[in-house]
Amino acid sequence: MDTNNFAFRHIGIGEKDIPSMLEAIQVQSLDELIEKTIPGNIRLKSLLDLPAPMTERELGEHIADLASKNEVFTSYIGRGWYDTVVPPVVQRNILENPVWYTSYTPYQAEVSQGRLEALFNFQTVISDLTGLPLSNCSLLDEATAGAEAVLLLQNERSRPKAKAGANKVLVDKNIFDSTIDVIRTRALPQGIEVVVDDYTNFEFAEDVFGVILQYPNARGEVIDYSALVSKAHEADVKVAVAADLMSLVMLTPPGEWGADVVFGTAQRFGTPMYFGGPSAGYMSCRMEYKRTIPGRIIGLSKDRNGRPAYRLALQTREQHIKRERATSNICTAQALLATMSGFYAAYHGPEGLKQIARRIHSLASVAAEELKKLGLKIRYANFFDTLFVELPEGVSQADIRQIAEDCRVNFYYTPCGNVMMSIDETTLSGDIGVILYIFASALGKESTFNGGIDETVVSVDKQFLRKSGFLTNDVFNRYHTETEMMRYMKRLERKDISLTHSMISLGSCTMKLNAASEVIPLSNPAFCNIHPYAPKDQVEGTMEMLENLMKYLGVITGLPAVSLQPNSGAAGEYAGLRTIRAYHDARGNTERTKVILPASAHGTNPASAAQCGYEPVIVKSDENGNVDINDFMSKTEEYKNQIAAMMITYPSTHGIFETNILDLCKRIHECGGFVYMDGANMNAQVGLTNPGFIGADVCHLNLHKTFAIPHGGGGPGSGPICATEELAPYMPTHRNWEGELPDDHNVVAASPYGSAGVDVVSYAYIRLLGAEGLMQATKIAILNANYMMSKFKDTYGIVYTGATGRVGHELILDCRYLKDRSGVDENDISKRLMDYGYHAPTLSFPVHGTLMIEPTESESKEELDRFCDVMLKIWDEIQEVKEGKADKEDNVLKNAPHPQYEVAADEWSHSYPRSKAAFPMGFLNDNKFWINVARVDNGYGDRNLVPTYTCCTITPSEN
Ligand SMILES: *Cc1c(COP(=O)(O)O)cnc(C)c1O
C-alpha cells in the first residue's frame, strides 16, 4: 500500500477486499476474471506507453509550471469571448463545490430540485433578456447553437415552403466566422444551401426559408433590422438572431423586433473564457417551436400532492425516444456553466446588470471619443461595447500590435487591416488609458485622456435603447448580499443527490470520482482567463497540456489522430461521422449513405447519423444481447456498396464483450465502410484493449465519463475523437486566429479546441494514474460489476451475461416480470431508492423494464455492499406486495419517495408506519437524505409547459 500513489486514492477497492470478492464470483484471481471476461484475441499484450504516474503533489507543481508558461494579457479580442468577473460566491459555492459539479443530469426530478431551479433561473434570464417566451437550459456554444437554429428554422418551415422544397438560408456576412463555419458544416449534409451575403442584398425568393443575423454584428455595429424582419415574415421566411446577452440589458431585444429565434453564449455572464470553453450556449424561441427546439427544457410542474416541483419537460422529443427522427442529437450540454450564469444574474439582479452593461458601454463610448481626438476614425457610430478603429495611412496593424503586446494587451486585428476591441466587465478607466497610450504612441501623439469616465454616457442612438423590464421575479431581486446568496445556493444544494452523498450507479454514464487535484486547475487564472484566439506564444502552457493530452488519448485508443474540438459525446459522434463522410465525399463515394447500427445503440447514435445525412440500418440483437450475426450478414449483404460506416459501442450497451467483434469490423471493412466506435464504455477497455486494436477507424471519448471530468448536472462535456492516420486529413479544423482556413473545412465547435478549459481534468487524471493505474482502474471496474452480479443473480436476475457468464463493467437487472406479479415496476424501484439516499441506476436503457448498474472503480466495497443491501431490501419489499403482506396500492414502493413534509405531517394515513417509509434501514439514522417533493407528476408539465417565472405568477419555493 503506497498512500502516495494516486491509484490508492482513486480506486475504492484495496488489496484486503479483493479475496472475498473473487470468492463471491468464483474465480481465483483478478487476472483470471479479466481473461474470462475479455476475449483473448483483443487483449493488449503490453502496458500503455504513458508517462510514469505523478503524486498529487507533483501534479500540483507540474500544473503550476504549465500555468507559468501562459501569459495572461488583457483581452479586447471579443468575437464571442469576453473577460468577466466570476462572483467569488459563485466560484466557491458552485464551480468549486462537488455537490454542484458531481451531480447527474436531473432525470430523477425528486432528488434534483436544486439544480432544476437553478436551470429554471437560467431559462428565465435567457427568455427575459432576448424577449422570447421559451428557452432551453443550455446548448454547447454559440456556433453550434447557430447551426441548431438553422435546423430549427428548416424544421419549422411553413407547409408551402416545405412543399416548395425551400432549402436556402441567408446568412449576413457580419456574423462571427466560427458561427458561419459551423453552420456550413452542419447544413451541408441536410441539403441546406448557405448563402453568405450582406443583409442589404437579401432577396426572399421562394427557395429561402430562413435568415441569420447578428446583433450587435461581428463588427460591433448595432443595426435596426426591424424592416428586414417584416419583409422576411411577409415572404414567409423566419429569422434567427445571434445576440450578445450583455448588450440586451441595454438594447431592445430581438424578440421585441420580431426575431423568431435568438441564440448565443452566456459566457460573459460569469463564466471564464477558458481558452474557448466550456460556457453555456443558449437558444430562445417562440412557444410554437417547443417540439423542435433542441436541448433540454425545465418545466415547473407539480408533485402528486399538487405542490410545485420542477422536472425536465417534453422528454418525448429527445433522441432517446425519437432516435433518427429527433431534431437534434444534443444530449450532454453545459448545465454547470448555465447554473453559474443563472446565479450571476440573480446575484446582480436587473439593476446590477444594468449598471454593468452601462459601465461597459460608457467606457467604450469614452474610448471612442478619445480615439477620435487622436484623429482616428471609429467606423460605426452605433455600438454597445465593440469599436471598429480604422487605421490611417502610415500606421499598420503591426505597429499597433507591437506596442499593444509590450503593454500586455490583445486586440482583434481584422483581415482588412484595421483594429477592433471589445470592452468588458473587467475594464477599468486605467485600461482605457493604456489603450489610448498604445494608439497615441503609434501615431506619435499624446493622449489627453485624464482618466475620468462619465458612467452615464450613452452614445448609441436612442432608438435602440431597451424600454421593457426584465428579471422582475423575486429570485432575481433578493439575493444580492453574499450572505443571502450563499444561503440560497445552500438551500438548493440540499435538495440534490450527488456523488458527495452516495454512489451513483448509472450504467453507461460512468459516475466515477472527480478528484479534487484534477478539478483544482479549473480555478487557476492562468488557464481561466485566456481567450481562444490569443496568440500562440502566449499560451505555451495550455498548448503543451493539450498536445500531451492528445498524444495520450491516441495511445489509449490506439488511434493516433486526435481532435479535441467536439464539446460532448454526441458532438463527437457527429464529428466522427462527418470525418468519414468527408473521406467518402473526397473519393466521390456518394452512394455510401447507410450506417449500420445495433438496435441497442444509444439514442444519440441514430440521431447523429441522421444529422450527418446518413440513414441508419438497424441490426437486431440475438437472445444473448449480441449483434444478431445472421441479421448483420444479411443487412451488410443487402447494402454492401452503400455502407458508409457501422456505429458500435464496445463492450456493447448490454455490458458484454462480444466475442465476434473482430469479425464484425472485418466485414464492414470488406464492404468498404468504416467502423465508428462509441467510446462511452471505454472504462471497460482502458489499458486492456482499445478501439484501434479491435479494428475501429474512429471513436469518440466521453472525457466526462471515463476520464474524470465531472458531470456538472448535465455538462460540461468533452467528446474528442480519435482516428486512424487514413482519416486524419478529414478531421475537424478551425480558422486559426489569423483568419486562415483550409478549403475542405470541417468545423464542429466555436473554438479551436472545444471545451479546452475542462480537458485539464482528464490530463491530470492520466498523469496521476499512469499506465498501471489506468489498467488497474479498468480491472477493478470489471471486478465490481461482476461482484454485484453475484449479489443479484438469484433475485432480480441479470438480463445478459457474456459467453463465459461474465459481465463487463456494468450489468442489467431484470425488472420486467415484476409488474405482472406485484404491480411494482422499475420506476417504483428508482423512486424507492431515494428514501434510502440513493440515485437510481439507468432506467429502461438499453432494455425496457430494466435497471442498468455501473459501479465504476471508485466505490469502496463497503459502499457497494450498502447499495446491494438496499436493493435486496427493496426486493423484500416487493415480495411483501407480491405475497399480499403489503397493500397493492398503498405500499412503500408506490408511494415513494416519501418527502419530509409528508413524514413529519400531523396526519399519516398509510398502511405502514412512518419509520418504514423514511428509516427502513439502520444506517439511515446516521445519514438521511431528506427529499422535499413527493413523486413528480409527469403528465402535468408537458400539457401546460411553464418554462420561466415570467410566464406565470409563481415565486420560487421556500422550503
Ligand atoms: C453518454 C453516451 C453518449 C452521449 O454522450 P453525450 O456526452 O451525453 O453527448 C453516447 N453514447 C453512449 C453509449 C453514452 O452512454
PDB file of C-alpha atoms in Angstrom, residues 185-186 329 563-583 608-609 611-612 614 647 676 698-700 719-723 727 730-733 746-749:
ATOM      1  CA  THR A 185     -20.515  22.112 -41.684  1.00  0.00           C
ATOM      2  CA  ARG A 186     -23.872  21.173 -40.194  1.00  0.00           C
ATOM      3  CA  ASN A 329     -28.510  14.926 -31.278  1.00  0.00           C
ATOM      4  CA  SER A 563      -9.274  16.297 -32.320  1.00  0.00           C
ATOM      5  CA  LEU A 564     -10.364  17.900 -29.052  1.00  0.00           C
ATOM      6  CA  GLN A 565     -12.940  20.106 -30.769  1.00  0.00           C
ATOM      7  CA  PRO A 566     -16.258  18.324 -30.059  1.00  0.00           C
ATOM      8  CA  ASN A 567     -17.914  19.639 -26.880  1.00  0.00           C
ATOM      9  CA  SER A 568     -19.811  16.470 -25.972  1.00  0.00           C
ATOM     10  CA  GLY A 569     -20.089  12.795 -26.783  1.00  0.00           C
ATOM     11  CA  ALA A 570     -22.862  13.350 -29.298  1.00  0.00           C
ATOM     12  CA  ALA A 571     -20.882  16.207 -30.865  1.00  0.00           C
ATOM     13  CA  GLY A 572     -18.013  13.708 -31.138  1.00  0.00           C
ATOM     14  CA  GLU A 573     -20.289  11.218 -32.887  1.00  0.00           C
ATOM     15  CA  TYR A 574     -21.247  13.861 -35.380  1.00  0.00           C
ATOM     16  CA  ALA A 575     -17.621  14.946 -35.858  1.00  0.00           C
ATOM     17  CA  GLY A 576     -16.521  11.334 -36.383  1.00  0.00           C
ATOM     18  CA  LEU A 577     -19.235  10.607 -38.923  1.00  0.00           C
ATOM     19  CA  ARG A 578     -18.560  13.907 -40.639  1.00  0.00           C
ATOM     20  CA  THR A 579     -14.901  12.865 -40.919  1.00  0.00           C
ATOM     21  CA  ILE A 580     -15.962   9.579 -42.511  1.00  0.00           C
ATOM     22  CA  ARG A 581     -18.303  11.413 -44.840  1.00  0.00           C
ATOM     23  CA  ALA A 582     -15.601  13.866 -45.884  1.00  0.00           C
ATOM     24  CA  TYR A 583     -13.370  10.899 -46.724  1.00  0.00           C
ATOM     25  CA  SER A 608     -26.045  11.804 -35.142  1.00  0.00           C
ATOM     26  CA  ALA A 609     -26.204   9.601 -38.223  1.00  0.00           C
ATOM     27  CA  GLN A 611     -27.707  14.835 -38.660  1.00  0.00           C
ATOM     28  CA  CYS A 612     -24.858  13.740 -40.906  1.00  0.00           C
ATOM     29  CA  TYR A 614     -26.992   9.209 -43.248  1.00  0.00           C
ATOM     30  CA  MET A 647     -21.539   2.589 -35.281  1.00  0.00           C
ATOM     31  CA  TYR A 676     -17.161   4.108 -35.680  1.00  0.00           C
ATOM     32  CA  VAL A 698     -12.631   6.396 -35.406  1.00  0.00           C
ATOM     33  CA  CYS A 699     -14.080   6.699 -31.915  1.00  0.00           C
ATOM     34  CA  HIS A 700     -15.170   9.435 -29.576  1.00  0.00           C
ATOM     35  CA  GLY A 719     -16.050  14.494 -26.640  1.00  0.00           C
ATOM     36  CA  PRO A 720     -12.752  14.332 -28.533  1.00  0.00           C
ATOM     37  CA  ILE A 721     -12.465  11.985 -31.479  1.00  0.00           C
ATOM     38  CA  CYS A 722      -9.544   9.701 -32.228  1.00  0.00           C
ATOM     39  CA  ALA A 723      -8.972   8.261 -35.706  1.00  0.00           C
ATOM     40  CA  LEU A 727      -8.874   9.607 -41.750  1.00  0.00           C
ATOM     41  CA  TYR A 730     -10.630  14.908 -42.785  1.00  0.00           C
ATOM     42  CA  MET A 731     -10.769  15.632 -39.056  1.00  0.00           C
ATOM     43  CA  PRO A 732     -12.233  18.927 -37.729  1.00  0.00           C
ATOM     44  CA  THR A 733     -10.197  22.022 -38.464  1.00  0.00           C
ATOM     45  CA  ASN A 746     -14.992  20.675 -41.126  1.00  0.00           C
ATOM     46  CA  VAL A 747     -15.750  22.799 -38.080  1.00  0.00           C
ATOM     47  CA  VAL A 748     -17.854  21.463 -35.213  1.00  0.00           C
ATOM     48  CA  ALA A 749     -17.413  23.995 -32.390  1.00  0.00           C
TER      49      ALA A 749
END
